Amino acid sequence: MQIIHTISELRTALKQQPKIGFVPTMGNLHAGHIHLVEIAKQNASCVVVSIFVNPLQFGANEDFGSYPRTLEADCEKLKAAGADIVFAPNVSEMYPQVTENKSNGKNLNQSMTITPPPIASELCGASRPGHFAGVATVVMKLFNMVQPQIAVFGKKDFQQLFIIKEMVKQFNLPIQIIAGETMREASGLAMSSRNGYLNEAQRTQSAQLNAALQHIAQQLKNGHQDFTSLEKTAAQQLNQNHWEVDYISIRSANTLQPAQAGDKQLVVLGAAKISNNLGGKTRLIDNLEVHI
Ligand code: PAF
């Protein structure tokens, strides 16, 4: 497995590759990421995994500074999983126009960005303005660098997956997007790099988010169609159990628009904050697809 830090080395390494499979990540890899690598391996002859904590997708008060950076351990896991190339660029490789700013760190000067579709301002986008523009822009850059035939994204970030699929469609990119299922702890907790911010007790509590979504899914399967009341009840119960709910929302899985009576392919999405080890709050997201 090659570990590459520059775009020119990456292009040289990929020149003769007939079918490139790509898994973009921000590192701190867990079984969920490895599952995506396995899918890429089944669908391509050369698997590239990028590891880049993208400053453009973090808000000013978010965890960009503390996001876990574990390159060495990540590379060991990727080697064991059979990845061919790890692409781990630094910020100036990804954003060559970056400048240092004495008072508040770096200014990326990325004046051209991808404008995501309006759905990007709902759900996670409502409390993370600019997040999906940052994601779409870095993914477009990575697609241009890696030029994969297929790319694998996890369903855990359902809204992100939706926006990337839309970007590929609207920009006519010759890339097949494959969705990987969410990997979960035995408790139901969706695997996430941010789970590392939680101690054992907080991890136990964090399974309540998935339990709340499971409960809604069951109600939907039982024929309940009062979506607003299902959403409100779940949010109230979590808030009473020391969560700070951002949203619980029942949507059409195909359009991500609010569910309508009679919709058969639904997705129940949730985002909520839980107290963490560091004396702050960790924002967790999860979703469940429900076919009725
Ligand atoms: O899902 C992630 O880890 C990130 O949003 C991605 C797709 C690697 C872009 O930075």
Coordinates of C-alpha atoms and ligand atoms in Angstrom, one line a residue:
M1 CA 0.0 0.0 0.0
Q2 CA 1.3 3.4 -1.0
I3 CA 0.9 6.5 1.2
I4 CA 0.9 9.6 -0.9
H5 CA 0.7 13.2 0.1
T6 CA 0.8 15.2 -3.2
I7 CA -1.5 15.4 -6.2
S8 CA 1.3 14.9 -8.7
E9 CA 2.5 11.7 -7.0
L10 CA -1.1 10.5 -6.9
R11 CA -1.7 11.1 -10.6
T12 CA 1.5 9.2 -11.5
A13 CA 0.5 6.3 -9.3
L14 CA -3.0 6.1 -10.9
K15 CA -2.0 6.6 -14.5
Q16 CA -2.3 3.0 -15.6
Q17 CA -5.2 2.0 -13.4
P18 CA -8.2 0.7 -15.4
K19 CA -10.8 0.9 -12.6
I20 CA -10.3 3.1 -9.6
G21 CA -12.6 2.8 -6.5
F22 CA -12.5 5.8 -4.1
V23 CA -13.4 6.1 -0.4
P24 CA -13.1 9.7 0.9
T25 CA -12.7 10.0 4.6
M26 CA -11.5 12.4 7.3
G27 CA -9.5 9.6 9.0
N28 CA -9.9 8.2 12.6
L29 CA -11.2 5.1 10.8
H30 CA -13.6 2.5 12.3
A31 CA -15.4 -0.6 11.1
G32 CA -17.8 1.6 9.1
H33 CA -15.0 3.0 7.0
I34 CA -13.5 -0.4 6.5
H35 CA -16.8 -1.7 5.2
L36 CA -16.8 1.1 2.6
V37 CA -13.2 0.0 1.6
E38 CA -14.4 -3.6 1.2
I39 CA -17.2 -2.4 -1.1
A40 CA -14.7 -0.4 -3.2
K41 CA -12.5 -3.5 -3.4
Q42 CA -15.4 -5.6 -4.8
N43 CA -16.1 -3.0 -7.5
A44 CA -12.6 -1.8 -8.6
S45 CA -9.1 -3.0 -9.3
C46 CA -7.4 -0.2 -7.4
V47 CA -8.8 1.3 -4.2
V48 CA -7.8 4.8 -3.1
V49 CA -8.8 6.1 0.4
S50 CA -8.3 9.8 1.1
I51 CA -7.7 11.1 4.6
F52 CA -8.2 14.8 4.9
V53 CA -9.9 16.8 7.7
N54 CA -11.5 19.4 5.5
P55 CA -11.5 22.8 7.2
L56 CA -14.0 24.1 4.7
Q57 CA -16.8 22.0 6.0
F58 CA -16.4 23.0 9.7
G59 CA -18.2 26.0 11.3
A60 CA -16.2 28.4 13.4
N61 CA -17.4 26.9 16.7
E62 CA -17.1 23.3 15.6
D63 CA -14.5 20.6 16.3
F64 CA -12.0 21.1 13.4
G65 CA -9.1 21.7 15.9
S66 CA -9.9 18.7 18.1
Y67 CA -11.0 16.3 15.3
P68 CA -8.9 13.1 15.9
R69 CA -6.0 12.8 13.5
T70 CA -4.7 9.2 13.6
L71 CA -2.9 8.8 10.3
E72 CA -0.5 6.0 11.4
A73 CA -3.2 3.8 13.0
D74 CA -5.5 4.5 10.0
C75 CA -2.9 3.4 7.5
E76 CA -2.4 0.1 9.4
K77 CA -6.1 -0.6 9.3
L78 CA -6.3 0.3 5.6
K79 CA -3.3 -1.9 4.8
A80 CA -5.0 -4.8 6.6
A81 CA -8.2 -4.1 4.6
G82 CA -6.4 -4.3 1.3
A83 CA -6.5 -0.6 0.2
D84 CA -3.9 0.2 -2.5
I85 CA -3.3 3.9 -2.0
V86 CA -3.8 6.3 0.9
F87 CA -4.0 9.9 -0.2
A88 CA -3.3 12.2 2.8
P89 CA -2.7 15.7 1.5
N90 CA -2.1 18.7 3.7
V91 CA -4.2 21.8 3.7
S92 CA -2.0 23.7 1.2
E93 CA -2.1 20.8 -1.2
M94 CA -5.9 20.8 -1.2
Y95 CA -6.2 24.6 -1.0
P96 CA -3.1 26.0 -2.7
Q97 CA -4.3 29.6 -2.3
V98 CA -4.4 29.3 1.6
T99 CA -2.8 32.1 3.6
E100 CA -1.8 32.3 7.3
N101 CA -3.8 34.7 9.3
K102 CA -2.2 35.7 12.6
S103 CA -5.4 36.3 14.5
N104 CA -7.6 33.4 13.5
G105 CA -5.4 30.7 11.8
K106 CA -5.7 29.9 8.1
N107 CA -7.7 31.6 5.4
L108 CA -8.4 29.1 2.7
N109 CA -9.3 31.7 0.1
Q110 CA -11.4 29.1 -1.7
S111 CA -13.5 31.8 -3.5
M112 CA -15.1 29.3 -5.9
T113 CA -17.3 26.7 -4.3
I114 CA -20.0 24.2 -5.2
T115 CA -23.4 25.6 -4.3
P116 CA -25.4 22.6 -3.1
P117 CA -29.1 22.2 -3.7
P118 CA -31.7 23.9 -1.4
I119 CA -32.0 20.7 0.7
A120 CA -28.5 21.5 2.0
S121 CA -30.0 24.2 4.2
E122 CA -32.4 21.8 5.9
L123 CA -31.8 19.0 8.5
C124 CA -28.0 19.1 9.4
G125 CA -27.6 22.2 7.1
A126 CA -30.0 24.2 9.2
S127 CA -27.6 24.2 12.2
R128 CA -24.4 23.9 10.1
P129 CA -24.6 26.7 7.5
G130 CA -22.1 26.2 4.8
H131 CA -21.3 22.6 5.8
F132 CA -22.5 20.9 2.7
A133 CA -21.0 23.5 0.4
G134 CA -17.7 22.6 2.1
V135 CA -18.3 18.9 1.7
A136 CA -19.4 19.2 -1.9
T137 CA -16.4 21.4 -2.8
V138 CA -13.8 19.1 -1.2
V139 CA -15.4 16.0 -2.7
M140 CA -15.4 17.7 -6.2
K141 CA -11.7 18.5 -5.7
L142 CA -11.0 14.9 -4.6
F143 CA -12.9 13.5 -7.5
N144 CA -10.8 15.7 -9.9
M145 CA -7.6 14.5 -8.2
V146 CA -8.4 10.7 -8.0
Q147 CA -10.7 10.5 -11.1
P148 CA -12.4 7.3 -9.9
Q149 CA -14.9 5.3 -11.8
I150 CA -16.7 4.4 -8.5
A151 CA -16.9 6.2 -5.1
V152 CA -18.3 4.8 -1.9
F153 CA -20.1 6.9 0.7
G154 CA -21.7 5.7 4.0
K155 CA -25.5 5.9 4.5
K156 CA -24.9 7.2 8.0
D157 CA -24.4 10.6 6.4
F158 CA -27.6 10.2 4.5
Q159 CA -28.0 13.9 3.6
Q160 CA -24.4 14.1 2.5
L161 CA -24.9 11.0 0.3
F162 CA -28.0 12.5 -1.3
I163 CA -26.1 15.8 -2.0
I164 CA -23.1 14.0 -3.5
K165 CA -25.4 11.9 -5.8
E166 CA -27.1 15.1 -6.9
M167 CA -23.7 16.8 -7.6
V168 CA -22.6 13.8 -9.7
K169 CA -25.9 14.0 -11.6
Q170 CA -26.0 17.7 -12.1
F171 CA -22.3 18.0 -13.1
N172 CA -22.4 14.9 -15.4
L173 CA -19.5 13.3 -13.5
P174 CA -18.7 9.9 -14.9
I175 CA -18.6 8.3 -11.4
Q176 CA -20.9 5.6 -10.0
I177 CA -21.8 6.4 -6.4
I178 CA -22.3 3.3 -4.2
A179 CA -23.9 3.6 -0.7
G180 CA -22.5 1.5 2.2
E181 CA -24.8 0.5 5.0
T182 CA -24.3 2.1 8.5
M183 CA -22.2 -0.1 10.8
R184 CA -23.4 -0.2 14.4
E185 CA -22.3 -1.1 17.9
A186 CA -24.2 -3.9 19.5
S187 CA -26.3 -1.2 21.3
G188 CA -27.4 0.2 18.0
L189 CA -25.2 3.2 18.2
A190 CA -24.1 4.2 14.7
M191 CA -20.3 4.0 14.3
S192 CA -18.7 7.5 14.0
S193 CA -15.3 9.0 14.6
R194 CA -17.1 11.4 17.0
N195 CA -18.1 8.5 19.3
G196 CA -14.5 8.7 20.5
Y197 CA -15.4 11.9 22.4
L198 CA -17.7 9.8 24.7
N199 CA -16.9 7.8 27.8
E200 CA -18.6 4.5 28.6
A201 CA -21.6 6.0 30.3
Q202 CA -22.2 8.5 27.5
R203 CA -21.8 5.8 24.9
T204 CA -24.5 3.8 26.7
Q205 CA -26.8 6.9 26.7
S206 CA -26.0 7.6 23.1
A207 CA -27.8 4.4 22.0
Q208 CA -31.0 6.2 22.8
L209 CA -30.9 8.2 19.6
N210 CA -31.0 5.0 17.5
A211 CA -33.7 3.6 19.8
A212 CA -35.9 6.7 19.2
L213 CA -35.5 6.2 15.5
Q214 CA -36.3 2.5 15.7
H215 CA -39.4 3.4 17.7
I216 CA -40.6 5.8 15.0
A217 CA -39.8 3.2 12.3
Q218 CA -41.9 0.6 14.1
Q219 CA -44.8 3.1 14.4
L220 CA -44.6 3.9 10.7
K221 CA -44.6 0.2 9.9
N222 CA -47.7 -0.1 12.1
G223 CA -49.5 2.4 9.8
H224 CA -49.0 5.7 11.8
Q225 CA -49.1 8.6 9.4
D226 CA -49.1 11.6 11.8
F227 CA -45.4 12.3 11.0
T228 CA -45.3 15.6 13.0
S229 CA -46.6 14.0 16.2
L230 CA -44.1 11.1 15.9
E231 CA -41.2 13.5 15.4
K232 CA -42.3 15.8 18.3
T233 CA -42.9 12.9 20.7
A234 CA -39.4 11.4 20.0
A235 CA -37.7 14.8 20.3
Q236 CA -39.5 15.5 23.6
Q237 CA -38.5 12.2 25.1
L238 CA -34.8 12.6 24.1
N239 CA -34.8 16.2 25.5
Q240 CA -36.2 14.8 28.8
N241 CA -33.3 12.3 28.8
H242 CA -30.6 15.1 28.8
W243 CA -30.2 15.3 25.0
E244 CA -30.4 18.6 23.1
V245 CA -32.3 17.6 20.0
D246 CA -31.4 19.4 16.7
Y247 CA -34.1 17.6 14.6
I248 CA -36.0 14.4 14.3
S249 CA -37.5 14.3 10.8
I250 CA -39.4 11.8 8.7
R251 CA -38.6 12.3 5.0
S252 CA -39.0 10.7 1.6
A253 CA -35.9 8.5 1.1
N254 CA -35.9 9.4 -2.6
T255 CA -36.2 13.2 -2.4
L256 CA -35.4 14.0 1.3
Q257 CA -38.5 16.2 1.2
P258 CA -40.9 16.0 4.3
A259 CA -42.8 12.7 4.1
Q260 CA -46.3 12.8 2.6
A261 CA -49.1 10.4 3.5
G262 CA -48.8 7.4 1.2
D263 CA -45.0 7.7 0.7
K264 CA -43.6 4.1 0.9
Q265 CA -39.9 4.8 0.9
L266 CA -39.1 6.8 4.0
V267 CA -36.1 7.7 6.0
V268 CA -36.2 8.8 9.7
L269 CA -33.3 11.1 10.4
G270 CA -32.1 12.5 13.7
A271 CA -29.4 14.7 15.1
A272 CA -28.9 15.6 18.7
K273 CA -26.2 16.7 21.2
I274 CA -25.1 14.7 24.2
S275 CA -22.7 15.8 26.9
N276 CA -19.1 14.5 26.3
N277 CA -15.9 13.8 28.2
L278 CA -14.4 17.1 27.3
G279 CA -17.0 19.0 29.3
G280 CA -18.8 20.0 26.0
K281 CA -21.4 18.4 23.8
T282 CA -21.0 15.9 21.0
R283 CA -23.4 16.1 18.1
L284 CA -24.5 12.7 16.9
I285 CA -26.5 11.9 13.8
D286 CA -28.3 8.7 12.7
N287 CA -31.0 7.6 10.3
L288 CA -33.1 4.6 9.4
E289 CA -34.7 3.8 6.1
V290 CA -38.2 2.5 6.4
H291 CA -40.0 0.8 3.5
I292 CA -43.7 0.4 4.2
Ligands
PAF1 O1 -18.0 12.0 5.4 C1 -16.8 12.5 5.5 O2 -16.0 11.9 6.2 C2 -16.5 13.8 4.9 O3 -17.6 14.6 4.9 C3 -15.9 13.7 3.5 C4 -16.9 13.0 2.5 C5 -14.7 12.8 3.5 C6 -15.6 15.1 2.9 O4 -14.7 15.7 3.7

